[in-house]
């Protein structure tokens, strides 16, 4: 099964992100094809949670390879573009500087808005 988490939530709510990371890790362990798109304030996750002192750093590092796209326009707005690029994450702006969902829908992903 293909699952895409389309994430918009502000990363200051660490409880929400703990649950996201927990589910992504669980689904991947069970051989689901899981991807994450970071949009809006969620793009700042790449800057905040990559900090070794952040309480969710280890969980973030565990799921980071599932990040399929960081919205280019939003990463610029949240000042997270350099962090995303430094981590080698795909920065995408194929829909007016945001991430288009159509390719994922066409490829059969179920989309969960988070």
Coordinates of C-alpha atoms in Angstrom, one line a residue:
X1 CA 0.0 0.0 0.0
X2 CA 1.2 3.5 -0.8
X3 CA 0.6 6.2 1.8
X4 CA 1.6 9.9 1.5
X5 CA 1.5 12.1 4.6
X6 CA 0.9 15.7 3.4
X7 CA 2.1 17.6 6.5
X8 CA 1.2 21.2 7.2
X9 CA 1.3 21.4 11.0
X10 CA 3.5 23.7 13.0
X11 CA 6.4 21.7 14.4
X12 CA 6.1 23.4 17.7
X13 CA 3.5 20.8 18.5
X14 CA 6.0 18.0 19.2
X15 CA 3.3 15.6 20.3
X16 CA 1.7 15.6 16.9
X17 CA 5.1 15.0 15.2
X18 CA 5.9 12.2 17.6
X19 CA 2.7 10.5 16.4
X20 CA 3.5 11.2 12.8
X21 CA 7.0 9.8 13.1
X22 CA 5.8 6.8 15.1
X23 CA 3.3 5.9 12.4
X24 CA 5.7 6.4 9.5
X25 CA 8.3 4.2 11.2
X26 CA 5.6 1.5 11.9
X27 CA 4.2 1.5 8.3
X28 CA 7.7 1.3 6.8
X29 CA 8.6 -1.5 9.1
X30 CA 5.5 -3.3 7.7
X31 CA 6.7 -2.7 4.2
X32 CA 4.3 0.0 3.3
X33 CA 5.5 2.6 0.7
X34 CA 5.4 5.7 2.8
X35 CA 6.3 9.2 1.7
X36 CA 6.1 12.6 3.4
X37 CA 5.6 16.0 1.8
X38 CA 6.3 19.0 4.0
X39 CA 4.3 22.2 3.3
X40 CA 3.6 25.4 5.1
X41 CA 5.0 25.7 8.6
X42 CA 6.0 22.0 8.5
X43 CA 8.9 22.9 6.3
X44 CA 10.7 24.3 9.4
X45 CA 10.9 20.7 10.7
X46 CA 14.0 20.2 8.7
X47 CA 15.7 23.0 10.6
X48 CA 14.3 22.5 14.1
X49 CA 14.3 18.7 14.4
X50 CA 17.7 18.2 12.8
X51 CA 19.2 19.9 15.9
X52 CA 20.8 17.1 18.0
X53 CA 19.3 18.8 21.2
X54 CA 15.7 18.6 19.9
X55 CA 13.7 15.9 21.8
X56 CA 12.5 14.4 18.5
X57 CA 15.9 14.5 16.7
X58 CA 16.3 10.7 16.8
X59 CA 12.8 10.1 15.6
X60 CA 13.2 12.6 12.8
X61 CA 16.5 11.0 11.7
X62 CA 14.7 7.6 11.6
X63 CA 12.1 8.9 9.1
X64 CA 14.0 11.5 7.2
X65 CA 14.5 9.2 4.2
X66 CA 10.7 9.1 3.8
X67 CA 10.6 12.9 3.0
X68 CA 9.8 13.0 -0.7
X69 CA 9.5 16.8 -0.9
X70 CA 10.0 20.0 1.0
X71 CA 8.0 22.8 -0.5
X72 CA 10.3 25.3 -2.0
X73 CA 8.1 28.4 -1.5
X74 CA 7.3 27.5 2.1
X75 CA 10.9 26.6 2.9
X76 CA 11.9 30.1 1.7
X77 CA 9.2 31.7 3.9
X78 CA 10.1 29.7 7.0
X79 CA 13.8 30.3 6.4
X80 CA 14.4 26.5 6.2
X81 CA 15.6 26.2 2.6
X82 CA 19.3 26.0 3.4
X83 CA 18.7 23.4 6.1
X84 CA 16.7 21.2 3.6
X85 CA 19.4 21.6 0.9
X86 CA 22.2 20.8 3.4
X87 CA 20.4 17.6 4.4
X88 CA 20.0 16.6 0.8
X89 CA 16.3 16.6 0.9
X90 CA 14.3 17.1 -2.3
X91 CA 13.1 20.7 -2.5
X92 CA 10.3 20.9 -5.0
X93 CA 8.3 23.8 -6.4
X94 CA 6.5 22.3 -9.3
X95 CA 3.1 23.9 -8.6
X96 CA 3.6 27.7 -8.4
X97 CA 6.5 27.1 -6.1
X98 CA 4.7 24.5 -4.0
X99 CA 4.5 20.7 -4.3
X100 CA 1.9 19.2 -6.7
X101 CA 0.0 16.2 -5.4
X102 CA -1.2 15.0 -8.8
X103 CA 1.8 12.8 -9.5
X104 CA 1.3 11.0 -6.2
X105 CA -2.4 10.6 -6.8
X106 CA -1.7 9.3 -10.3
X107 CA 0.8 6.8 -8.8
X108 CA -1.8 5.4 -6.4
X109 CA -0.9 7.0 -3.1
X110 CA -3.5 7.4 -0.4
X111 CA -3.1 10.9 1.0
X112 CA -3.3 11.7 4.7
X113 CA -3.4 15.4 5.4
X114 CA -1.6 16.1 8.7

